[in-house]
Tab-separated table of C-alpha atoms and ligand atoms in Angstrom:
chain	number	residue	atom	x	y	z
A	1	MET	CA	-7.360	11.186	19.832
A	2	SER	CA	-8.079	13.279	17.056
A	3	GLU	CA	-5.325	14.685	15.159
A	4	MET	CA	-5.905	11.314	13.536
A	5	VAL	CA	-7.855	11.082	10.277
A	6	ILE	CA	-8.329	7.318	10.567
A	7	GLU	CA	-8.426	5.429	13.857
A	8	THR	CA	-9.463	1.938	14.721
A	9	GLU	CA	-9.504	0.232	18.092
A	10	GLY	CA	-9.572	-3.522	18.453
A	11	LEU	CA	-10.983	-3.857	14.974
A	12	HIS	CA	-11.869	-7.449	14.271
A	13	LYS	CA	-13.360	-9.281	11.339
A	14	VAL	CA	-14.237	-12.926	11.265
A	15	PHE	CA	-15.372	-14.680	8.129
A	16	ARG	CA	-17.249	-17.917	8.112
A	17	THR	CA	-16.759	-20.005	5.017
A	18	ARG	CA	-17.398	-23.578	4.067
A	19	ARG	CA	-13.910	-24.378	5.273
A	20	GLY	CA	-14.506	-22.952	8.726
A	21	THR	CA	-13.988	-19.709	10.574
A	22	GLY	CA	-11.191	-17.369	9.680
A	23	TYR	CA	-9.903	-14.089	10.995
A	24	ALA	CA	-9.274	-11.510	8.297
A	25	VAL	CA	-8.503	-8.699	10.765
A	26	ARG	CA	-7.470	-9.150	14.394
A	27	ASP	CA	-7.446	-6.465	17.069
A	28	LEU	CA	-6.223	-3.854	14.676
A	29	ASN	CA	-5.393	-0.418	16.087
A	30	LEU	CA	-4.819	1.815	13.126
A	31	ALA	CA	-3.831	5.457	13.533
A	32	VAL	CA	-3.360	7.525	10.403
A	33	PRO	CA	-2.271	11.109	11.017
A	34	ALA	CA	-3.545	14.046	8.979
A	35	GLY	CA	-1.574	14.987	5.873
A	36	GLY	CA	0.873	13.033	3.777
A	37	VAL	CA	0.798	9.527	2.399
A	38	HIS	CA	0.330	6.650	4.828
A	39	GLY	CA	1.214	3.183	3.600
A	40	PHE	CA	-0.889	0.185	4.594
A	41	LEU	CA	1.595	-2.551	3.880
A	42	GLY	CA	1.080	-6.280	4.060
A	43	PRO	CA	1.276	-9.402	1.910
A	44	ASN	CA	-1.718	-10.652	-0.044
A	45	GLY	CA	-4.403	-11.928	2.268
A	46	SER	CA	-3.213	-9.927	5.282
A	47	GLY	CA	-6.471	-8.020	5.688
A	48	LYS	CA	-5.881	-4.709	3.922
A	49	THR	CA	-8.932	-4.751	1.682
A	50	THR	CA	-11.156	-6.048	4.465
A	51	THR	CA	-10.036	-3.187	6.737
A	52	ILE	CA	-10.647	-0.605	4.050
A	53	ARG	CA	-14.061	-2.051	3.255
A	54	MET	CA	-15.026	-1.832	6.910
A	55	LEU	CA	-13.855	1.782	7.129
A	56	LEU	CA	-16.020	2.648	4.155
A	57	GLY	CA	-19.086	0.837	5.416
A	58	LEU	CA	-18.849	-1.860	2.734
A	59	ALA	CA	-18.345	-4.621	5.298
A	60	ALA	CA	-19.405	-4.888	8.924
A	61	PRO	CA	-16.774	-5.419	11.621
A	62	THR	CA	-17.246	-8.380	13.940
A	63	ARG	CA	-16.225	-6.043	16.734
A	64	GLY	CA	-14.107	-2.980	17.428
A	65	ARG	CA	-14.387	0.748	16.885
A	66	MET	CA	-13.550	2.922	13.918
A	67	ARG	CA	-13.338	6.688	13.608
A	68	LEU	CA	-12.884	8.848	10.547
A	69	PHE	CA	-12.075	12.517	11.176
A	70	GLY	CA	-12.802	11.826	14.829
A	71	ARG	CA	-16.371	10.636	14.114
A	72	ASP	CA	-17.516	7.127	14.920
A	73	VAL	CA	-18.268	5.095	11.838
A	74	PRO	CA	-20.266	3.485	10.404
A	75	HIS	CA	-22.745	5.490	12.507
A	76	HIS	CA	-21.545	8.890	11.287
A	77	LEU	CA	-20.415	7.742	7.856
A	78	PRO	CA	-22.917	9.912	5.963
A	79	GLU	CA	-21.356	12.981	7.603
A	80	VAL	CA	-17.778	12.171	6.709
A	81	LEU	CA	-18.209	10.458	3.343
A	82	PRO	CA	-18.289	13.751	1.424
A	83	ARG	CA	-14.719	14.332	2.608
A	84	ILE	CA	-13.496	10.913	1.453
A	85	GLY	CA	-12.491	9.639	-1.954
A	86	ALA	CA	-11.830	5.948	-2.376
A	87	VAL	CA	-10.772	3.586	-5.125
A	88	VAL	CA	-11.413	0.109	-3.794
A	89	GLU	CA	-13.269	-1.867	-6.401
A	90	SER	CA	-12.777	-1.487	-10.131
A	91	PRO	CA	-14.848	1.598	-10.797
A	92	LYS	CA	-17.568	1.531	-13.410
A	93	PHE	CA	-17.219	3.938	-16.286
A	94	ALA	CA	-19.138	4.110	-19.523
A	95	PRO	CA	-16.866	2.391	-22.070
A	96	ASN	CA	-18.036	4.359	-25.084
A	97	PHE	CA	-17.717	7.733	-23.409
A	98	SER	CA	-14.425	9.537	-23.222
A	99	GLY	CA	-12.655	9.988	-19.918
A	100	ARG	CA	-13.721	13.620	-19.950
A	101	GLN	CA	-17.380	12.776	-20.639
A	102	ASN	CA	-17.377	10.244	-17.833
A	103	LEU	CA	-16.040	12.843	-15.411
A	104	GLN	CA	-18.489	15.478	-16.639
A	105	LEU	CA	-21.356	13.079	-16.072
A	106	LEU	CA	-20.143	12.373	-12.576
A	107	ALA	CA	-19.508	16.056	-11.792
A	108	GLY	CA	-23.109	16.760	-12.739
A	109	THR	CA	-24.373	13.950	-10.537
A	110	ILE	CA	-22.497	15.050	-7.439
A	111	GLY	CA	-22.993	18.730	-8.146
A	112	VAL	CA	-19.501	20.055	-8.621
A	113	PRO	CA	-18.728	22.695	-11.285
A	114	ALA	CA	-17.614	21.411	-14.697
A	115	THR	CA	-14.380	23.422	-14.407
A	116	ARG	CA	-13.290	20.948	-11.766
A	117	VAL	CA	-13.068	18.280	-14.492
A	118	ASP	CA	-10.140	20.088	-16.123
A	119	GLU	CA	-8.367	20.435	-12.807
A	120	VAL	CA	-8.581	16.754	-11.897
A	121	LEU	CA	-7.628	15.649	-15.423
A	122	GLU	CA	-4.549	17.797	-15.019
A	123	THR	CA	-3.729	16.384	-11.583
A	124	VAL	CA	-3.677	12.796	-12.829
A	125	SER	CA	-1.964	13.764	-16.113
A	126	LEU	CA	-4.758	12.528	-18.355
A	127	GLY	CA	-4.967	15.895	-20.071
A	128	GLY	CA	-3.735	14.671	-23.459
A	129	ARG	CA	-5.996	11.643	-23.744
A	130	ASP	CA	-9.150	12.944	-22.098
A	131	ARG	CA	-11.178	12.843	-25.310
A	132	ASP	CA	-10.364	9.214	-26.130
A	133	ARG	CA	-12.968	6.601	-25.369
A	134	PHE	CA	-12.648	4.957	-21.977
A	135	ARG	CA	-12.524	1.499	-23.530
A	136	ALA	CA	-9.353	2.448	-25.418
A	137	TYR	CA	-7.543	3.397	-22.231
A	138	SER	CA	-4.668	1.379	-20.832
A	139	LEU	CA	-5.097	-0.096	-17.367
A	140	GLY	CA	-2.952	2.723	-15.957
A	141	MET	CA	-5.126	5.374	-17.609
A	142	LYS	CA	-8.287	3.709	-16.297
A	143	GLN	CA	-6.803	3.725	-12.828
A	144	ARG	CA	-5.845	7.393	-13.134
A	145	LEU	CA	-9.350	8.218	-14.331
A	146	ALA	CA	-10.685	6.450	-11.238
A	147	ILE	CA	-8.468	8.605	-9.043
A	148	ALA	CA	-9.550	11.700	-10.988
A	149	ALA	CA	-13.182	10.769	-10.344
A	150	THR	CA	-12.620	10.592	-6.594
A	151	LEU	CA	-10.804	13.937	-6.675
A	152	LEU	CA	-13.815	15.720	-8.169
A	153	LYS	CA	-15.274	16.446	-4.753
A	154	ASP	CA	-11.897	17.618	-3.453
A	155	PRO	CA	-11.569	15.041	-0.669
A	156	ASP	CA	-9.495	15.516	2.481
A	157	LEU	CA	-8.870	11.775	2.660
A	158	LEU	CA	-8.119	9.540	-0.272
A	159	ILE	CA	-8.149	5.768	0.210
A	160	LEU	CA	-6.469	3.747	-2.527
A	161	ASP	CA	-6.469	-0.033	-2.359
A	162	GLU	CA	-3.449	-1.342	-4.292
A	163	PRO	CA	-3.847	1.195	-7.082
A	164	THR	CA	-0.776	0.015	-8.981
A	165	ASN	CA	-1.799	-3.655	-9.151
A	166	GLY	CA	-1.634	-4.947	-12.689
A	167	LEU	CA	-0.054	-1.832	-14.152
A	168	ASP	CA	3.038	-1.735	-16.336
A	169	PRO	CA	6.132	0.106	-15.058
A	170	SER	CA	5.241	3.443	-16.636
A	171	GLY	CA	1.682	3.218	-15.321
A	172	ILE	CA	3.057	2.453	-11.870
A	173	ARG	CA	5.390	5.435	-12.015
A	174	GLU	CA	2.597	7.788	-13.025
A	175	ILE	CA	0.269	6.632	-10.275
A	176	ARG	CA	3.028	6.937	-7.703
A	177	GLU	CA	3.816	10.465	-8.839
A	178	THR	CA	0.154	11.406	-8.667
A	179	ILE	CA	-0.079	10.043	-5.128
A	180	ARG	CA	3.041	11.896	-4.002
A	181	GLU	CA	1.709	15.102	-5.458
A	182	LEU	CA	-1.601	14.734	-3.629
A	183	GLY	CA	0.216	13.995	-0.375
A	184	GLY	CA	2.286	17.124	-0.894
A	185	ARG	CA	-0.875	19.177	-1.242
A	186	GLY	CA	-2.139	18.276	2.193
A	187	VAL	CA	-4.549	15.511	1.223
A	188	THR	CA	-4.249	12.523	3.565
A	189	VAL	CA	-3.737	9.421	1.456
A	190	LEU	CA	-4.074	5.851	2.693
A	191	LEU	CA	-2.224	3.701	0.179
A	192	SER	CA	-2.504	-0.040	0.573
A	193	SER	CA	0.223	-2.088	-1.020
A	194	HIS	CA	2.017	-5.396	-0.780
A	195	ILE	CA	5.164	-3.881	-2.272
A	196	LEU	CA	7.702	-2.662	0.220
A	197	ALA	CA	9.598	-0.580	-2.343
A	198	GLU	CA	6.408	1.244	-3.268
A	199	VAL	CA	5.735	2.211	0.311
A	200	GLN	CA	9.361	3.214	0.722
A	201	GLN	CA	9.202	5.470	-2.323
A	202	VAL	CA	5.821	7.039	-1.842
A	203	CYS	CA	4.854	7.064	1.839
A	204	ASP	CA	5.762	9.262	4.792
A	205	SER	CA	4.450	6.890	7.402
A	206	ALA	CA	3.152	3.349	7.300
A	207	THR	CA	1.401	0.575	9.135
A	208	ILE	CA	2.597	-2.944	8.442
A	209	ILE	CA	0.148	-5.798	8.897
A	210	GLY	CA	0.503	-9.525	8.638
A	211	ARG	CA	-2.283	-12.079	9.075
A	212	GLY	CA	-4.704	-9.369	10.063
A	213	ARG	CA	-2.541	-8.069	12.903
A	214	MET	CA	-0.582	-4.873	13.141
A	215	LEU	CA	3.141	-5.582	13.180
A	216	ALA	CA	4.507	-2.054	13.218
A	217	SER	CA	3.545	1.525	12.583
A	218	GLY	CA	5.477	4.734	12.301
A	219	ARG	CA	7.628	6.840	10.007
A	220	VAL	CA	8.800	4.846	6.993
A	221	ASP	CA	12.448	5.725	7.591
A	222	ASP	CA	12.238	4.369	11.099
A	223	LEU	CA	10.390	1.230	10.039
A	224	ILE	CA	12.448	0.052	7.117
A	225	GLY	CA	15.364	2.435	6.844
A	226	ALA	CA	17.841	0.416	8.876
A	227	GLY	CA	21.278	-0.302	7.328
A	228	THR	CA	21.506	-1.395	3.735
A	229	THR	CA	22.418	-4.932	2.767
A	230	TRP	CA	24.993	-5.358	0.007
A	231	ARG	CA	25.591	-8.448	-2.043
A	232	VAL	CA	29.290	-8.712	-2.863
A	233	GLY	CA	30.594	-10.741	-5.784
A	234	VAL	CA	34.024	-12.260	-5.068
A	235	PRO	CA	35.787	-15.472	-6.186
A	236	ASP	CA	36.009	-16.847	-2.637
A	237	PRO	CA	33.158	-15.597	-0.424
A	238	VAL	CA	34.377	-17.360	2.704
A	239	SER	CA	37.850	-15.820	2.817
A	240	ALA	CA	36.439	-12.408	1.821
A	241	CYS	CA	33.948	-12.703	4.661
A	242	GLY	CA	36.828	-13.366	7.024
A	243	ALA	CA	38.676	-10.255	5.845
A	244	LEU	CA	35.585	-8.068	6.250
A	245	THR	CA	34.747	-9.423	9.675
A	246	ALA	CA	38.354	-8.863	10.789
A	247	ALA	CA	37.972	-5.234	9.677
A	248	GLY	CA	34.865	-4.867	11.833
A	249	LEU	CA	32.218	-5.088	9.104
A	250	THR	CA	29.058	-7.123	9.599
A	251	SER	CA	29.186	-9.801	6.932
A	252	ARG	CA	28.069	-13.346	6.345
A	253	VAL	CA	27.959	-15.983	3.656
A	254	ALA	CA	24.425	-17.043	2.798
A	255	ASP	CA	23.696	-19.609	0.095
A	256	GLY	CA	27.296	-19.339	-1.044
A	257	ARG	CA	27.016	-15.585	-1.478
A	258	LEU	CA	28.746	-12.870	0.495
A	259	VAL	CA	26.435	-10.350	2.134
A	260	VAL	CA	27.511	-7.224	4.041
A	261	GLU	CA	25.427	-4.844	6.159
A	262	THR	CA	26.786	-1.332	5.941
A	263	ASP	CA	25.919	2.228	5.051
A	264	ALA	CA	29.465	2.740	3.708
A	265	PRO	CA	29.921	0.383	0.731
A	266	GLU	CA	33.265	2.018	-0.114
A	267	SER	CA	34.698	0.399	3.016
A	268	VAL	CA	33.911	-3.007	1.505
A	269	THR	CA	35.917	-2.173	-1.600
A	270	ARG	CA	38.799	-0.786	0.455
A	271	VAL	CA	39.076	-3.677	2.905
A	272	LEU	CA	38.869	-6.339	0.205
A	273	ALA	CA	41.372	-4.606	-2.086
A	274	ALA	CA	43.807	-4.338	0.834
A	275	ALA	CA	43.435	-8.095	1.282
A	276	GLY	CA	44.177	-8.640	-2.404
A	277	ILE	CA	40.545	-9.562	-3.194
A	278	TYR	CA	38.862	-7.829	-6.115
A	279	LEU	CA	35.106	-7.499	-6.447
A	280	THR	CA	33.144	-8.531	-9.473
A	281	GLU	CA	30.003	-6.815	-8.208
A	282	LEU	CA	28.568	-4.785	-5.333
A	283	VAL	CA	24.774	-4.680	-5.367
A	284	ALA	CA	22.433	-3.077	-2.867
A	285	GLU	CA	19.828	-5.635	-1.868
A	286	ARG	CA	16.397	-4.269	-1.319
A	287	ALA	CA	15.123	-5.041	2.105
A	288	ASP	CA	12.201	-7.225	1.100
A	289	LEU	CA	8.905	-7.425	2.862
A	290	GLU	CA	9.641	-10.946	3.937
A	291	SER	CA	12.788	-10.041	5.872
A	292	VAL	CA	11.173	-6.990	7.456
A	293	PHE	CA	8.393	-9.309	8.541
A	294	LEU	CA	10.752	-11.862	9.948
A	295	GLN	CA	12.519	-9.148	11.930
A	296	LEU	CA	9.259	-7.741	13.182
A	297	THR	CA	7.828	-11.043	14.268
A	298	GLU	CA	11.039	-12.326	15.857
A	299	GLY	CA	10.373	-13.351	19.435
A	300	THR	CA	6.637	-12.826	19.158
A	301	SER	CA	4.273	-15.654	18.548
A	302	LEU	CA	1.932	-15.691	15.625
A	303	ASP	CA	0.951	-19.259	16.421
A	304	ASP	CA	-2.261	-18.310	18.170
A	305	THR	CA	-3.783	-17.863	14.751
A	306	ALA	CA	-4.672	-21.507	14.367
A	307	THR	CA	-8.253	-20.850	13.368
A	308	ARG	CA	-7.208	-18.332	10.779
A	309	LEU	CA	-7.512	-19.082	7.094
A	310	THR	CA	-4.008	-19.891	5.992
A	311	GLU	CA	-4.535	-19.448	2.297
A	312	PRO	CA	-6.480	-16.707	0.579
A	313	ASP	CA	-9.909	-18.130	-0.053
A	314	THR	CA	-10.280	-18.520	-3.759
A	315	THR	CA	-13.977	-19.321	-3.654
A	316	TYR	CA	-15.030	-15.693	-3.540
A	317	ASP	CA	-14.162	-12.566	-5.430
A	318	GLU	CA	-15.170	-9.142	-4.309
A	319	GLY	CA	-12.966	-7.398	-6.815
A	320	GLY	CA	-10.581	-6.434	-4.052
A	321	ALA	CA	-7.292	-6.889	-5.849
A	322	PRO	CA	-6.398	-10.524	-5.229
A	323	ALA	CA	-2.874	-11.916	-5.670
B	401	ADP	N1	-15.888	-12.288	1.868
B	401	ADP	C1	-14.962	-13.098	2.380
B	401	ADP	N2	-15.271	-14.348	2.778
B	401	ADP	C2	-14.341	-15.153	3.321
B	401	ADP	N3	-13.054	-14.798	3.529
B	401	ADP	C3	-12.678	-13.577	3.158
B	401	ADP	C4	-13.587	-12.642	2.568
B	401	ADP	N4	-12.938	-11.491	2.313
B	401	ADP	C5	-11.664	-11.695	2.711
B	401	ADP	N5	-11.505	-12.937	3.220
B	401	ADP	C6	-10.257	-13.496	3.775
B	401	ADP	O1	-9.708	-12.555	4.672
B	401	ADP	C7	-8.301	-12.501	4.554
B	401	ADP	C8	-7.855	-11.099	4.245
B	401	ADP	O2	-8.235	-10.765	2.916
B	401	ADP	P1	-8.041	-9.324	2.310
B	401	ADP	O3	-8.576	-8.313	3.243
B	401	ADP	O4	-8.597	-9.343	0.928
B	401	ADP	O5	-6.448	-9.211	2.267
B	401	ADP	P2	-5.523	-8.223	1.408
B	401	ADP	O6	-6.363	-7.121	0.869
B	401	ADP	O7	-4.476	-7.758	2.374
B	401	ADP	O8	-4.926	-9.062	0.319
B	401	ADP	C9	-7.920	-13.510	3.496
B	401	ADP	O9	-7.567	-14.700	4.136
B	401	ADP	C10	-9.189	-13.671	2.696
B	401	ADP	O10	-9.243	-14.945	2.142
B	402	MG	MG1	-6.563	-6.509	-1.080
């Protein structure tokens, strides 16, 4: 134990609703090493927000243990909270104050020097717009201000629950760059996301959960880096598939489309050209979360989750980034 910044053991959370009992988190053993960006990847409703809320003392586990910086929480939460920054719920800022004024107010409240405000504005690249009113900010700027606010106290651990949800592409890019930069500086970042590509781009290591259970954990390259899938456009997929298979390439026709698994796409071009078949396109298919999931759950049974809520419960809203 204890090179780990976040650890849980058999963490369990049961919710009782009008529709019955449901498991949000089941026997989760999370281990987040110090330094770098750790992805917490799972589809909507898989238990990410619930886990994070339990870690931060915002929800009580049904059972299980949790440690932050090697200290049992929630018991020792007051000790470790000063080292943790978190953006879980939409943060409250004064709409008529500028971003800078909001941060100054906060800096005063938590007792950090005002010079720190300039540093964190710089880190999240809000420098140019810091004197605009908060209410005029785009969603991406509001989100970056929220991250800036948590950075004021110079945390060792930053927990971000789906920070790019609802942002436009440029907002997403900026947040991702900010997160990478923080990870590079030695801050441990827990980044929850339902987007595989985001975790692939930003994270060093990741834990994948589905239906409240851990499916896999480890270095991102090991988890989702396996051979690339290529979609190949040809006039006759079936005969092209035959030519590729004869040449030793792993290929198949799915839904009338030719798909090849290889790390050497040039071999596809070569083999098909030699067979007198010319491509109209060769497109790398992103491994999607769904297929990673299917691979991960192959052979293991998820059927013992009968009492689980199957659909996200829409009768509540705790501001925890639904859908
Ligand atoms: N306060 C609550 N009451 C009842 N069910 C809840 C509550 N919070 C979460 N859940 C359920 O727990 C499951 C996990 O939700 P959540 O942790 O928000 O998932 P994620 O953040 O991965 O989208 C979902 O099925 C959700 O409906
Ligand atoms: Mg969530």
